[in-house]
Amino acid sequence: MKRDRMDGNVSERSDEMQAEAAERAEEAEVLEQDEPFAEAEPDEAADADAAPAKAAPKHGKHSKGEPEPPEYMKRSRRMRKVLIAVIIVLVLLIAAGGVLTFMLVDTARNAATQQAQTSTIDVDSLADDGAAKDASTSTSKRTTVPNLVQLLGMDQNQAVEALSHGAQVTGLTDVNEEGNPVKKQVSIALSDEPADARSGTPSVYLYLNEEGKVVRAGYSVATSSIGYGTLSFADAVTNERIIEKTVEEAGLAVGQQAAALPEDKTVYSTYASDGTTLTREYCEFSGTGTAGGVEHPWQASLSYDYNMANATGNLADTIRTIYVYIGA
C-alpha cells in the first residue's frame, strides 16, 4: 500500500512538473513571438528620428535658408569700409602734400639759383668781354672830377666858390673827437652836374680844422657819370684802373699800380643768407701821391650794391659808386 501511495505521489509530482514544464514552454513561445514586436519599437523610433535627418535639405553658402548676420556685424563691416576709405584719402592727401612741398622747395631753389647766376653774370662774365677796352667807349663821360688838391687850405666859402658847378651846402656836422684835427664836416652838392638816377647828385665833402680851413677834401660820384660803364668790379679796378684815374683827376699824381684787389674775393664780397646771391662788393684803397712837389695821402673806395638789381632782376639797377679823399 505504501508503495502504491508513493507511486501515486510520484505520479502526481511528475504530472505537476510536466504541467509546469508545459506552461514554461508556452510562455517561452509567447515570448519568442512577442520579441520581434518588442524589437521593432526601438527600430521604428530610430527610423523616425533618422528620417528627418535624411529628409533635411542641405544648405549651401548662398542658400536662401542662410540666417541673416547680426546687426552689430553689419555695422562693423560698414565701419571697416568707412575706415578704409578714410585711410586711402589720407594717404592721397599726404602724397599730394609731399609733391606740393617738393615743388615749392624746387621753385625756391631755382629762384635763388637764377639770382646767383644774375649776379655772377654781372660780376664775372663782363670781365671776359674786352678786358682791356677803354670804359669811355661804352659810356659817355657826363661830368669831371673836381680838383680836390686846390681846395686844401681854403675856408668853406672859398671852397664853394672854387667848386662852382652849382655848389650848394647841404649839410654841416660838428666833429668832437679828441685828437682829431677835423672839427666840422661840410657836405656840398654840385647841383649843376647831371644827377644819377640811383646814386644821386655828385657831392664834395670838406673837413675843416679849428681855423675853419680845409684839411681834407672828398668826392663821390656814380661810376657811369665819369665814363665807366657796366664793368665788373674786378675789371673796373684791375683793368680800367678806375681808382688811380679818379685820384689823378682829383689833382694827385699816383702810380699806375697803386690800387690792387685782395686775391681772396670773399674779402670784398657780401652774400645773402643763401650763401650764393651776391649783394655787395666793396673795397677800400689808400696810398700817397704828389701835387706840386708836395706829398699828400689819399684814400678811395669802390662800391657795387646789387640789392636793387637782385630785387628787379635788372642788372642796370646795380648802384656803382666811387669815393675819393685827399688830405693835406
Phi, psi and omega in degrees: 000317178300319181296318181296321178295314179300317179295324180293321179294319179297319181296320180294319179294321179297319179295321179295319180295320179295321180296317179296321179295321180295319180296320178295322179297319179296318179297323179294320179296318180298318179296319179296323179287329182280336184301317179301320180290327178290321180288335182291333183297310178295327179295318180295320178296319179295317178297323180295320178289323184285331184301312179299325181296319179288325184282340183296132180287150177275129181264124176277183182297326183249026181293145178296341181273001181293134183289146177294140178293156180296158183297323181295329177290322176298315179297321180297318179296316179299319180296321178297318178298317179297316180297320179297318179296318179297318180297318179297317179297316180298319179298317179296319179296318179297318179296317179296320177297321178296318178296317180296317179299317179299318181295320179294315179298318180295321179296315179297320179295320179295321179296317179296322179295320179296320178296318180296321179293323178299314180294322180296320178299317183295322187270320190258315187293329180294336180292337181270354184260086178069065186298329185256014183287161177279124184298330183294344180284339181261335179221126181287144179280125185253349180209166178243151179283128180291156178281101183284331182298322182290343180281340182297131180092348177278163171269181186299313183295319178298319181294319180297318179294319181292327181291322185050220179050034178071032182299128179224134178288125181246350181197144179221120184233132175279140179244118181240079178236125182297131179085355180267121181292341180280128181246338179217147175238128183244129177256132184231127177263135177268083190292339179279347179279147178296129181276147175271139184299335183252319183268345179087199183280140174303140185227154176240145181236125179251135178245115187256144176270192182299329179279358181080018180263148180285119178250353179200137180228141181229167183208140176228143182198154173291138182298330180292331182290334181255019169100012180251124184277209184280064178275152172290160183302310182295322180294319181298320183279312190277317185264317181276346179053047184298327181292307182298317182295321181290319178297320179293322177296331179283358174108009183236129179277129180225166178289157182290342179244037184285336182241130179219140179279150173298148179295327179275112183297330182294343180295324182247012180247142176238133183242157177289178184298338179285350176082357182237333182278117181284126181251334180199148169233127183212134179212142179253148180225156178204162179174197178230151178216176182237148175214116182062033179080000180254135181272137179228143174281149176224155175222148178210156176214147178239133183231127172243113180256117184259005186299312180293320179297321177294324182288321184266341184076013181246116183296337180293345180274005175292132181264112182247118185225141176240141180237137178226134178229138177231131181258163181286000000 
